[in-house]
PDB file of N, CA and C in Angstrom:
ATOM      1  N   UNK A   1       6.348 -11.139  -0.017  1.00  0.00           N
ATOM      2  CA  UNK A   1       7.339 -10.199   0.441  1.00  0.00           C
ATOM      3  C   UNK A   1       6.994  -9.781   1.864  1.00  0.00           C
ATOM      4  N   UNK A   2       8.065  -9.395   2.387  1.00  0.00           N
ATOM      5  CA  UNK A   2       7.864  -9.175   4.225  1.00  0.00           C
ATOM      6  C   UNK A   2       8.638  -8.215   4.049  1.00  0.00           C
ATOM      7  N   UNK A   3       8.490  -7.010   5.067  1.00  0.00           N
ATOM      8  CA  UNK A   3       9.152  -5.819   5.840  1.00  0.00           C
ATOM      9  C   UNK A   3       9.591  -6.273   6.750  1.00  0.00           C
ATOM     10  N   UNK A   4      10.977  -5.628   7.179  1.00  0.00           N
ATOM     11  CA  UNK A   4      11.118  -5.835   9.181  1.00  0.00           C
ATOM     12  C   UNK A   4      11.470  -4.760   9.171  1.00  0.00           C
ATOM     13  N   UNK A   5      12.283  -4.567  10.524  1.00  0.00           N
ATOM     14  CA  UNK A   5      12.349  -2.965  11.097  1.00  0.00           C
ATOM     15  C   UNK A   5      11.317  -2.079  10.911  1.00  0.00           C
ATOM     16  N   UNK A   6      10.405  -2.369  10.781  1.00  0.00           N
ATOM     17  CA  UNK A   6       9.309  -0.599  10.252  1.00  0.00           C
ATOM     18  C   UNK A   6       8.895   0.180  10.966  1.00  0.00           C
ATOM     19  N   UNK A   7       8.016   0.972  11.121  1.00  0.00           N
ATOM     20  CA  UNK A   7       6.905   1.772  11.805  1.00  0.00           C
ATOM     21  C   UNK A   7       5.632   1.828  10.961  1.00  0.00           C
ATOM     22  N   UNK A   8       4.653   1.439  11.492  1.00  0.00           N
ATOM     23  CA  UNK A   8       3.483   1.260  10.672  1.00  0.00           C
ATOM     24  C   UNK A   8       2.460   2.684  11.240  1.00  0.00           C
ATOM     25  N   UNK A   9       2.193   3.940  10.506  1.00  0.00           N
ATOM     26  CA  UNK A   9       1.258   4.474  11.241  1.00  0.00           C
ATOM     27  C   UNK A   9       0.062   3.733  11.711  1.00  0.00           C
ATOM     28  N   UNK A  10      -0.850   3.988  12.327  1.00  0.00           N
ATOM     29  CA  UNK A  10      -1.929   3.375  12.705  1.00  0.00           C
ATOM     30  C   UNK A  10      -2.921   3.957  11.737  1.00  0.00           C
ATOM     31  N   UNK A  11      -3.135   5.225  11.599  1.00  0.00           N
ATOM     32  CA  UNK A  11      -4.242   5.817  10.962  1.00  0.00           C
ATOM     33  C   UNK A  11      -4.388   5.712   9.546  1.00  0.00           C
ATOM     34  N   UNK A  12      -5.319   5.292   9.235  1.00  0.00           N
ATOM     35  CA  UNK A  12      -5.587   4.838   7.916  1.00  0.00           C
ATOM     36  C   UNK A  12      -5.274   5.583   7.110  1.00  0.00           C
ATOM     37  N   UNK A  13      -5.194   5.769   5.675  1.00  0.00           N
ATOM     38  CA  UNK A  13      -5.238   6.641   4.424  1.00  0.00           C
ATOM     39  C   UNK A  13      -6.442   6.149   4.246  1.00  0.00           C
ATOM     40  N   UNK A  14      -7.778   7.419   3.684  1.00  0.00           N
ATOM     41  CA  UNK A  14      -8.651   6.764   3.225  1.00  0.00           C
ATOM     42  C   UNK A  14      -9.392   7.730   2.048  1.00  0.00           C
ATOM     43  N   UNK A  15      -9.407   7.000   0.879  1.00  0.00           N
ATOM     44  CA  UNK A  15      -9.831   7.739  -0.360  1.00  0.00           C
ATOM     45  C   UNK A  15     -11.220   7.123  -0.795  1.00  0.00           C
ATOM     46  N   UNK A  16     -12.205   8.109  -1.843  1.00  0.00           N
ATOM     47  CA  UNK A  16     -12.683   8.121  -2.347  1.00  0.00           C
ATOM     48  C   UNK A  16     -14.199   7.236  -1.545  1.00  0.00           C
ATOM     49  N   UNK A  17     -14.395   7.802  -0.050  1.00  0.00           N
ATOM     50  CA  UNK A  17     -15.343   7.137   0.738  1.00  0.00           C
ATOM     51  C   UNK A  17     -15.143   5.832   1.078  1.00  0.00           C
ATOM     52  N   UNK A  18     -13.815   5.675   1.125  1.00  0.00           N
ATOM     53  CA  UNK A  18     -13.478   4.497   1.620  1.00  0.00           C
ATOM     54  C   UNK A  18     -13.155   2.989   0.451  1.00  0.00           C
ATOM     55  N   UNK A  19     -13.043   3.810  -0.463  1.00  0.00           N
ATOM     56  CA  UNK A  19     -13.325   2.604  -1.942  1.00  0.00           C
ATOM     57  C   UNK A  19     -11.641   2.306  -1.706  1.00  0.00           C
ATOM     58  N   UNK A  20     -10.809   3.138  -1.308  1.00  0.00           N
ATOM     59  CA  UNK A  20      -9.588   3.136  -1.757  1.00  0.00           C
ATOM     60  C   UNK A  20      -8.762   3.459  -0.332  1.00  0.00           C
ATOM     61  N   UNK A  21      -8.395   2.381   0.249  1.00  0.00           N
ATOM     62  CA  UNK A  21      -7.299   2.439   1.858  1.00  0.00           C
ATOM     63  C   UNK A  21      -6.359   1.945   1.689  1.00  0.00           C
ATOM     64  N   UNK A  22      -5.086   2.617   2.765  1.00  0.00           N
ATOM     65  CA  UNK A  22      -4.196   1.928   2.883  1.00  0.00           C
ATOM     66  C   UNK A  22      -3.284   2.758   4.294  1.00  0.00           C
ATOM     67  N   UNK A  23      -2.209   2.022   4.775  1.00  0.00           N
ATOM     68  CA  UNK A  23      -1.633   2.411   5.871  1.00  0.00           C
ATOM     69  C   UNK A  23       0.395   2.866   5.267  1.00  0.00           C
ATOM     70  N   UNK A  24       0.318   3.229   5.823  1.00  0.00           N
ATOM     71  CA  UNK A  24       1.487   3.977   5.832  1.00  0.00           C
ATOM     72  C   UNK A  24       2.753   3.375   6.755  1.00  0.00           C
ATOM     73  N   UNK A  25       3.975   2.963   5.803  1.00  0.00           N
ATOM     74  CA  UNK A  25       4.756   2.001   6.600  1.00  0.00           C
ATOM     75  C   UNK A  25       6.190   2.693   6.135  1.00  0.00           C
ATOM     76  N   UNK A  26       6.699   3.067   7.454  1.00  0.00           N
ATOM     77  CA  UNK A  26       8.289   3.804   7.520  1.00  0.00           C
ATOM     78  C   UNK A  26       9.346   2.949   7.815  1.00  0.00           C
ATOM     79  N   UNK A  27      10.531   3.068   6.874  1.00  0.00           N
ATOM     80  CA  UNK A  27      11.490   2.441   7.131  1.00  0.00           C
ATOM     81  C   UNK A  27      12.602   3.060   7.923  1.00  0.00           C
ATOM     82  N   UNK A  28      13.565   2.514   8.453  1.00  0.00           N
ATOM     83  CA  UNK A  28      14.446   3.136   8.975  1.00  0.00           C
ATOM     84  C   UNK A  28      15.491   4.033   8.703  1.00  0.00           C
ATOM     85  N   UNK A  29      15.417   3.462   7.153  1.00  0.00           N
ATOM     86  CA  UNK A  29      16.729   4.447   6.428  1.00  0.00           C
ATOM     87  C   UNK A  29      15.726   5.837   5.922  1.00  0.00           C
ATOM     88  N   UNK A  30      14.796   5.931   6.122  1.00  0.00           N
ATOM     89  CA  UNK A  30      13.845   6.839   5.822  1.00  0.00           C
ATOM     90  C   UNK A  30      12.740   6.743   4.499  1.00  0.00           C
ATOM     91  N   UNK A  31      12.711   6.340   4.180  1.00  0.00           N
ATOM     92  CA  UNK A  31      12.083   6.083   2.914  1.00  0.00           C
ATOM     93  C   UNK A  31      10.477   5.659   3.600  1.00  0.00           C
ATOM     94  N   UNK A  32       9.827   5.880   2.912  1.00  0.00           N
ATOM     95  CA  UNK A  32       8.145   5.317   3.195  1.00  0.00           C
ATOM     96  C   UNK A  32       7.227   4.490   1.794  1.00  0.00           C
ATOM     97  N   UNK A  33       6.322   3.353   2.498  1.00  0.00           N
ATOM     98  CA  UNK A  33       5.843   3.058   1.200  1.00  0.00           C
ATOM     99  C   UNK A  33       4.474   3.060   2.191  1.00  0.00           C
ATOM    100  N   UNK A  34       3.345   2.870   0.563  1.00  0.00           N
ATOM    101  CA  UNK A  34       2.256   2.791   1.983  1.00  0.00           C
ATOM    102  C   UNK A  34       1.807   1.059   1.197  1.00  0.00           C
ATOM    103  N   UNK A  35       0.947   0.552   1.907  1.00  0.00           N
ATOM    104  CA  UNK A  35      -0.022  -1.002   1.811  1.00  0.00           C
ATOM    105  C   UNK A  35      -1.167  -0.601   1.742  1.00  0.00           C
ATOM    106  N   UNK A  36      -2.089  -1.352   0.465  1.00  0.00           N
ATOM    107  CA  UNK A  36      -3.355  -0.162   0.209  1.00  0.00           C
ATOM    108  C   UNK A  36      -4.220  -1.485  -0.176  1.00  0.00           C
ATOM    109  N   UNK A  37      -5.000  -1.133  -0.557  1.00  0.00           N
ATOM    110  CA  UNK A  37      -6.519  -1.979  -0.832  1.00  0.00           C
ATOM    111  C   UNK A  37      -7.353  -1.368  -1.689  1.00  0.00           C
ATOM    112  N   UNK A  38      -8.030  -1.176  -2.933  1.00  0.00           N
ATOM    113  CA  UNK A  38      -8.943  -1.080  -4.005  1.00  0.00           C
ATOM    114  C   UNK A  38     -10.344  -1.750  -3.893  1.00  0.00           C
ATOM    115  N   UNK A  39     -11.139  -1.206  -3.931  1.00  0.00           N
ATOM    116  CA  UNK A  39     -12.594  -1.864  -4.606  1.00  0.00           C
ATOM    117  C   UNK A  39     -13.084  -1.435  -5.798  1.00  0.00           C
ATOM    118  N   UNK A  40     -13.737  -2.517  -6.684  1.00  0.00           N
ATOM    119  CA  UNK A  40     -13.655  -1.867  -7.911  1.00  0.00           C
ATOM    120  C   UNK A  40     -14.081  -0.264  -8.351  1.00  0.00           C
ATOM    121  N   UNK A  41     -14.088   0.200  -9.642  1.00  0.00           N
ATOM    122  CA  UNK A  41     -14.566   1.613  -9.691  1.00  0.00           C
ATOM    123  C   UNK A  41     -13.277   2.577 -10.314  1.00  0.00           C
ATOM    124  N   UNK A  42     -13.070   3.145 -10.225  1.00  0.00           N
ATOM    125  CA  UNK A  42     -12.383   4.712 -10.970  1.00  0.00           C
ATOM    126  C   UNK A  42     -11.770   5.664 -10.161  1.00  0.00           C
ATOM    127  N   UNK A  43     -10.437   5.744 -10.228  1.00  0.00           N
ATOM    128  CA  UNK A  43      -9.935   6.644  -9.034  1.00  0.00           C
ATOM    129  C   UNK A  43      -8.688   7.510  -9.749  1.00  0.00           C
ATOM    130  N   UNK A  44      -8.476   8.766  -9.590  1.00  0.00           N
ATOM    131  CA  UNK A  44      -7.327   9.324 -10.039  1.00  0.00           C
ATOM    132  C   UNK A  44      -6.761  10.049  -8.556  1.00  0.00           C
ATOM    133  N   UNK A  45      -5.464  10.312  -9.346  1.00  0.00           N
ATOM    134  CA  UNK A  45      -4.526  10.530  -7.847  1.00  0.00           C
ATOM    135  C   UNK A  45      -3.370  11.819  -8.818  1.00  0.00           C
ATOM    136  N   UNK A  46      -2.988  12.340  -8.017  1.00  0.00           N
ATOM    137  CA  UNK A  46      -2.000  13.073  -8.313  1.00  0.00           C
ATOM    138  C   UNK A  46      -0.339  13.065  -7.242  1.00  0.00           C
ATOM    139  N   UNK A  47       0.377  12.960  -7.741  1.00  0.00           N
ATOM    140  CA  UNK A  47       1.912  12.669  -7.189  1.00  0.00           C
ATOM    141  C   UNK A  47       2.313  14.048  -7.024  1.00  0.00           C
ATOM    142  N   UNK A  48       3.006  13.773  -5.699  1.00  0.00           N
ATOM    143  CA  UNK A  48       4.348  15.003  -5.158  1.00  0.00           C
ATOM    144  C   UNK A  48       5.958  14.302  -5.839  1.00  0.00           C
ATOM    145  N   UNK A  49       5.469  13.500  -4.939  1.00  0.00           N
ATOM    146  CA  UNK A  49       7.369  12.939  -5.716  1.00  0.00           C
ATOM    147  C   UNK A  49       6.825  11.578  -6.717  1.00  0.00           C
ATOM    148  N   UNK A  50       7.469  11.074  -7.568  1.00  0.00           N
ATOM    149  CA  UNK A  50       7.738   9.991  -8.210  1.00  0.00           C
ATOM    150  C   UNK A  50       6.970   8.535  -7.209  1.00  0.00           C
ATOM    151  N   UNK A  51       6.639   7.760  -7.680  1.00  0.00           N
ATOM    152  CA  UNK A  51       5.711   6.791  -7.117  1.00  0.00           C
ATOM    153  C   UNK A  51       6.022   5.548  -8.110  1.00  0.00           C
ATOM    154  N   UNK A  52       6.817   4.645  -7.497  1.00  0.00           N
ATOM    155  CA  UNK A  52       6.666   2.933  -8.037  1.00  0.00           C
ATOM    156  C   UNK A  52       5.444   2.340  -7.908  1.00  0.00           C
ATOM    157  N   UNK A  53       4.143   2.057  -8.073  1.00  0.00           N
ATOM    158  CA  UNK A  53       2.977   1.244  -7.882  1.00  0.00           C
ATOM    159  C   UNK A  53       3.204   0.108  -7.862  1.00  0.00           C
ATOM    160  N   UNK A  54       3.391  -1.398  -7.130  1.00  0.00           N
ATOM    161  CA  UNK A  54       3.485  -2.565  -7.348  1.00  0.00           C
ATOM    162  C   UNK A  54       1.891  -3.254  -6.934  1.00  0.00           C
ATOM    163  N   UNK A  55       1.464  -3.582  -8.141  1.00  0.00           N
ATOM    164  CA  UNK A  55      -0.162  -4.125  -8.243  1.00  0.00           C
ATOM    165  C   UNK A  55       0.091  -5.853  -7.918  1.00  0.00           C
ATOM    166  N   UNK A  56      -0.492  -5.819  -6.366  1.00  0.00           N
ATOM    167  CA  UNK A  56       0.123  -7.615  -5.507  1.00  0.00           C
ATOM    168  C   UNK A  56      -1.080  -8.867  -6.314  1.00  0.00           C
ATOM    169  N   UNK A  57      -2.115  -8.202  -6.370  1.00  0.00           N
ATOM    170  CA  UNK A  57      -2.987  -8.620  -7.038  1.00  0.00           C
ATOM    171  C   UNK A  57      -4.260  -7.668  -7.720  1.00  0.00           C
ATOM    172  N   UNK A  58      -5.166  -8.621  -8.507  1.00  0.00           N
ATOM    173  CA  UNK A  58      -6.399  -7.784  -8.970  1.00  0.00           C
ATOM    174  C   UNK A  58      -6.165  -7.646 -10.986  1.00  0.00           C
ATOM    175  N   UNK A  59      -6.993  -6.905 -11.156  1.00  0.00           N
ATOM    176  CA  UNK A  59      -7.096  -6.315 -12.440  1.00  0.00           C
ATOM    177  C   UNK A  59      -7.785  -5.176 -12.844  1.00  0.00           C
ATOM    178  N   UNK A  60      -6.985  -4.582 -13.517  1.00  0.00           N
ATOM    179  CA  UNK A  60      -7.074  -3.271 -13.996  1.00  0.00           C
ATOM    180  C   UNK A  60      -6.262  -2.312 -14.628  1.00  0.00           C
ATOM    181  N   UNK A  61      -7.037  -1.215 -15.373  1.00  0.00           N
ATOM    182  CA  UNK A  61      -6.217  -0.200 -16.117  1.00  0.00           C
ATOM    183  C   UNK A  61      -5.738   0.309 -15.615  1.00  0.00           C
ATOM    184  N   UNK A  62      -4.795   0.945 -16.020  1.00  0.00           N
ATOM    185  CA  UNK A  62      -3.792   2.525 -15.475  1.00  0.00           C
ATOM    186  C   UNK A  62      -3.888   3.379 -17.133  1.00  0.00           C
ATOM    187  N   UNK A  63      -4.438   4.879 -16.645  1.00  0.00           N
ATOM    188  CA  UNK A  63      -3.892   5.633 -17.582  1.00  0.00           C
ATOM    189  C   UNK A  63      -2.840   6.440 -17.228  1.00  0.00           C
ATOM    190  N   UNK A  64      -1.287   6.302 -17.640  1.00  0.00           N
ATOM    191  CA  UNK A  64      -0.216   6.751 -17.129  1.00  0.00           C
ATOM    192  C   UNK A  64       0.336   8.409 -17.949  1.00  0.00           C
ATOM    193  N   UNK A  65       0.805   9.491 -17.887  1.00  0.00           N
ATOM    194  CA  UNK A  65       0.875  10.193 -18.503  1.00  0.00           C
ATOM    195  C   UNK A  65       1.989  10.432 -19.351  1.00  0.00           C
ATOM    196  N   UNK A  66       2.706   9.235 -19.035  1.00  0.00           N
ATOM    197  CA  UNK A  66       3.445   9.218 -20.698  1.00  0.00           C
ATOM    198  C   UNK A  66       3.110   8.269 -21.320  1.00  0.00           C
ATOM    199  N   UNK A  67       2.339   7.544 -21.405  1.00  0.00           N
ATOM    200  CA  UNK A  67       1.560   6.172 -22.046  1.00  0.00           C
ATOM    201  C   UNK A  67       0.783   6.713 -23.161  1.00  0.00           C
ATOM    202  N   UNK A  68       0.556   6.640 -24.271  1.00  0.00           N
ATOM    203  CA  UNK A  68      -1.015   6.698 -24.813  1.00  0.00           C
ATOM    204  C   UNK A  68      -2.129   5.956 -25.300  1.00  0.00           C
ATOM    205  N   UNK A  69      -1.986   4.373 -24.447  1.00  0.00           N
ATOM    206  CA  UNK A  69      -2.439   3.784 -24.278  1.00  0.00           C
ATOM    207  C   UNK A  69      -2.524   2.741 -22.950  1.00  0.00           C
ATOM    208  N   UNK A  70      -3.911   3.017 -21.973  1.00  0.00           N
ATOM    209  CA  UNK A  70      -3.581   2.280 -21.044  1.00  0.00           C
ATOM    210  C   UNK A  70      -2.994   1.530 -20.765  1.00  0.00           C
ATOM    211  N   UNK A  71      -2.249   1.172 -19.763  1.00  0.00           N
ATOM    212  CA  UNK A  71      -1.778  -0.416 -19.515  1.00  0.00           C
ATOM    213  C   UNK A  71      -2.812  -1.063 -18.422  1.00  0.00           C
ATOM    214  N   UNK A  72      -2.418  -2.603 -19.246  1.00  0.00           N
ATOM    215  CA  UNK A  72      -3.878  -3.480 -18.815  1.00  0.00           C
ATOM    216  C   UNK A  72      -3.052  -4.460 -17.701  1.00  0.00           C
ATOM    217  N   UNK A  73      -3.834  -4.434 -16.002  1.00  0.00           N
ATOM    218  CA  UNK A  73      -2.530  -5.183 -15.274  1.00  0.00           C
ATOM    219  C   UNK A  73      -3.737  -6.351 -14.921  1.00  0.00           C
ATOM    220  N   UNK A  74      -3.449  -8.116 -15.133  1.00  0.00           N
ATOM    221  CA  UNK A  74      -4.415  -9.043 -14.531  1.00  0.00           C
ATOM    222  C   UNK A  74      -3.089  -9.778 -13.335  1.00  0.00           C
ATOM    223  N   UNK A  75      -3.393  -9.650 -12.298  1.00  0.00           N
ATOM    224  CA  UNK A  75      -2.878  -9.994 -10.959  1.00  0.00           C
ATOM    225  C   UNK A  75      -1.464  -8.978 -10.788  1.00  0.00           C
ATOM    226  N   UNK A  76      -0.653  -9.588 -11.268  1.00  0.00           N
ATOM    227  CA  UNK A  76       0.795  -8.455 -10.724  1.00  0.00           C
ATOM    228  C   UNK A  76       1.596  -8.119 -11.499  1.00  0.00           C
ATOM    229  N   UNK A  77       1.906  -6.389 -11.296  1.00  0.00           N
ATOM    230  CA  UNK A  77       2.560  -5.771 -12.172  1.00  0.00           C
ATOM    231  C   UNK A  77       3.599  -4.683 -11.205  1.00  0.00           C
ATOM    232  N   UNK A  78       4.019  -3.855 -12.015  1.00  0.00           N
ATOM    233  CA  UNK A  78       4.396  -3.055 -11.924  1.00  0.00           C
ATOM    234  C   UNK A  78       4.689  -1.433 -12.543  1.00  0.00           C
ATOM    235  N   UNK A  79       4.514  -0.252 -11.919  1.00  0.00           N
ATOM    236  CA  UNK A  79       4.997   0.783 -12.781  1.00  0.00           C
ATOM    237  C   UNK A  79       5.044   1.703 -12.130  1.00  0.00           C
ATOM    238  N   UNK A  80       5.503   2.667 -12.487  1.00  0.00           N
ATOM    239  CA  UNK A  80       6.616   4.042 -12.325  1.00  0.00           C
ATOM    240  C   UNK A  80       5.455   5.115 -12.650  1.00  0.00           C
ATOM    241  N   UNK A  81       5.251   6.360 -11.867  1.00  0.00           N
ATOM    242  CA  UNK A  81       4.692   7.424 -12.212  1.00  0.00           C
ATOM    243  C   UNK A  81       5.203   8.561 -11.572  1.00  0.00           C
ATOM    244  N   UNK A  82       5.687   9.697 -13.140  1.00  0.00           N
ATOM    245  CA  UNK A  82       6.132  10.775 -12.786  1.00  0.00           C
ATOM    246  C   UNK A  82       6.116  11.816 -11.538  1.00  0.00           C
ATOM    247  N   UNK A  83       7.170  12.697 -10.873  1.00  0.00           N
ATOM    248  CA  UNK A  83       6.599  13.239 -10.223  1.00  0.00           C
ATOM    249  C   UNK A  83       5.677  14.426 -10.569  1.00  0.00           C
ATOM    250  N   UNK A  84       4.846  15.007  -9.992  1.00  0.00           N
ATOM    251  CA  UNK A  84       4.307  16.294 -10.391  1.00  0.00           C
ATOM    252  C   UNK A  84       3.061  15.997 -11.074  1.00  0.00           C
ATOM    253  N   UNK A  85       2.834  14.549 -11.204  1.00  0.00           N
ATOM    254  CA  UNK A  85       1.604  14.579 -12.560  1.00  0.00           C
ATOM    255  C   UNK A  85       0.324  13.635 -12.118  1.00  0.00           C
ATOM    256  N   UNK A  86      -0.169  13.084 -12.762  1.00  0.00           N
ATOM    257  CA  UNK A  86      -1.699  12.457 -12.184  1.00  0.00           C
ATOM    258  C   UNK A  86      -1.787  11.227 -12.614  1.00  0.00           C
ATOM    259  N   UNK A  87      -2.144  10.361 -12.280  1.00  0.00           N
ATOM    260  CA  UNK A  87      -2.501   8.607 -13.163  1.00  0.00           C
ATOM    261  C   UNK A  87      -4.000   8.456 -12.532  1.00  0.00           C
ATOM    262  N   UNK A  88      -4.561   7.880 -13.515  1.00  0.00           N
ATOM    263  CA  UNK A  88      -6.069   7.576 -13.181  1.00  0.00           C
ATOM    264  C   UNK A  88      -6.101   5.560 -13.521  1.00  0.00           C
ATOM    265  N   UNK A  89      -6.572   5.001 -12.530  1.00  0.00           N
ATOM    266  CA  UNK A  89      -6.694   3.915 -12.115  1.00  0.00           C
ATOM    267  C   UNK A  89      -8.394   3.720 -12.388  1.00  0.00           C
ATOM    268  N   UNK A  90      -8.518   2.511 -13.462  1.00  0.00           N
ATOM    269  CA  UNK A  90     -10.035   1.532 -13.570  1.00  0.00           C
ATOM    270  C   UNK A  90      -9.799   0.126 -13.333  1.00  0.00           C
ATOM    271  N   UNK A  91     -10.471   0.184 -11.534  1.00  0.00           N
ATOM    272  CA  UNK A  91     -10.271  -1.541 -11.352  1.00  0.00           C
ATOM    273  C   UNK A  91     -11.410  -1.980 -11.192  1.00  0.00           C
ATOM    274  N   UNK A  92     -11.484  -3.096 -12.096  1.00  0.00           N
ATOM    275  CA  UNK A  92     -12.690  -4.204 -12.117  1.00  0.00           C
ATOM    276  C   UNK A  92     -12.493  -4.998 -11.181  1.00  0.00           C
ATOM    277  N   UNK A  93     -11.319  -5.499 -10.513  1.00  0.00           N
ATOM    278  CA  UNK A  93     -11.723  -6.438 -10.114  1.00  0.00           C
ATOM    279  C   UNK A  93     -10.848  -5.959  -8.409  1.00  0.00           C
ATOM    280  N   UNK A  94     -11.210  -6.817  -7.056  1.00  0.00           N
ATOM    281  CA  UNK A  94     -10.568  -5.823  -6.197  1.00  0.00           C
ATOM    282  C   UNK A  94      -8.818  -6.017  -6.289  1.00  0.00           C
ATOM    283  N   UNK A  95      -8.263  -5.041  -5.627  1.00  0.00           N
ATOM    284  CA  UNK A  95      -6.570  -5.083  -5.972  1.00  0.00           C
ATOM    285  C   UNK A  95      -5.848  -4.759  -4.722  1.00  0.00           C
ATOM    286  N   UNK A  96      -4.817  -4.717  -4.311  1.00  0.00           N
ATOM    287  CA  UNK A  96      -4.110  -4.941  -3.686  1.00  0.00           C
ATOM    288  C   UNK A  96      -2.862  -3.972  -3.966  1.00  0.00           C
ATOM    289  N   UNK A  97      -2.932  -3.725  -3.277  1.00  0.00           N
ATOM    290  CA  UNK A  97      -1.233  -2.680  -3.838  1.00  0.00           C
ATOM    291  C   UNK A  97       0.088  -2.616  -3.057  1.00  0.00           C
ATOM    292  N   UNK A  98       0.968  -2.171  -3.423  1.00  0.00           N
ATOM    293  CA  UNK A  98       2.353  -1.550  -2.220  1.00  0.00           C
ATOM    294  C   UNK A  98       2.759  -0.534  -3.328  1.00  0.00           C
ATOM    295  N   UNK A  99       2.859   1.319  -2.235  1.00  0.00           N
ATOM    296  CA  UNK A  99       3.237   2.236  -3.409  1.00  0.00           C
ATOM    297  C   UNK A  99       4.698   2.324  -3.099  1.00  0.00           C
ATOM    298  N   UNK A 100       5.289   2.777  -3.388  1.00  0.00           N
ATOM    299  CA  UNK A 100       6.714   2.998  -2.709  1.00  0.00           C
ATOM    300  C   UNK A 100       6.508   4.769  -3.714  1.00  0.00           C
ATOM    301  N   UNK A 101       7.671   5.471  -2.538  1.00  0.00           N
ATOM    302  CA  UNK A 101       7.847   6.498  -3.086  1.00  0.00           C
ATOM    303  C   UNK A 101       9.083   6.905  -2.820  1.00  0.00           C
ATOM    304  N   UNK A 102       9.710   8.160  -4.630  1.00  0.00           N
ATOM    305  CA  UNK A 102      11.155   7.747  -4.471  1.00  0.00           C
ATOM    306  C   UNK A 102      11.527   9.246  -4.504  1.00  0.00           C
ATOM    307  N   UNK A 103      12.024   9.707  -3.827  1.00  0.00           N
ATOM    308  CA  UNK A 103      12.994  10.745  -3.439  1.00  0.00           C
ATOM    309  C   UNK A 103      13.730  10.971  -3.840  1.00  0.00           C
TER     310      UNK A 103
END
């Protein structure tokens, strides 16, 4: 998959000492997604608005908070997380991401 038209911030997003980056890419009609990168390990996050996760590659859990049982992703997936709430991410192996976020 390819973007055109964008704006890419320059400045990194950077979580959990650096285990967890990504950059921040604006579209024109306004909408933003960011392009991220994982190393293995354990990370939770909490959402303002609603968040599509598209996992480009890698493997790993998601504990989602309407799930009650992880979902298990090996290379590419996809999923949806509420706004307002938290998902905790266990990746074994490194991953790749694009978040999109929906307004």
């Amino acid at each position: 998959m390819e973007f055109s038209n964008v704006t890419v911030v320059k400045k990194a997003n950077v979580y959990y000492d650096g285990n967890v980056v990504s950059r921040t890419v604006k579209f024109e009609d306004g909408t933003t997604k960011t392009l991220g990168f994982m190393q293995k390990g354990d990370y939770t996050f909490r959402t303002g608005v609603a968040e599509v996760m598209e996992i480009l590659s890698g493997e790993l859990s998601v504990e989602l908070p309407d799930r009650k049982e992880p979902l298990s992703i090996c290379k590419e997936a996809t999923f949806r997380v509420p706004a307002n709430s938290s998902f905790t991410l266990h990746v074994t192996t490194f991953a790749d991401y694009c978040c999109s976020y929906v307004l």
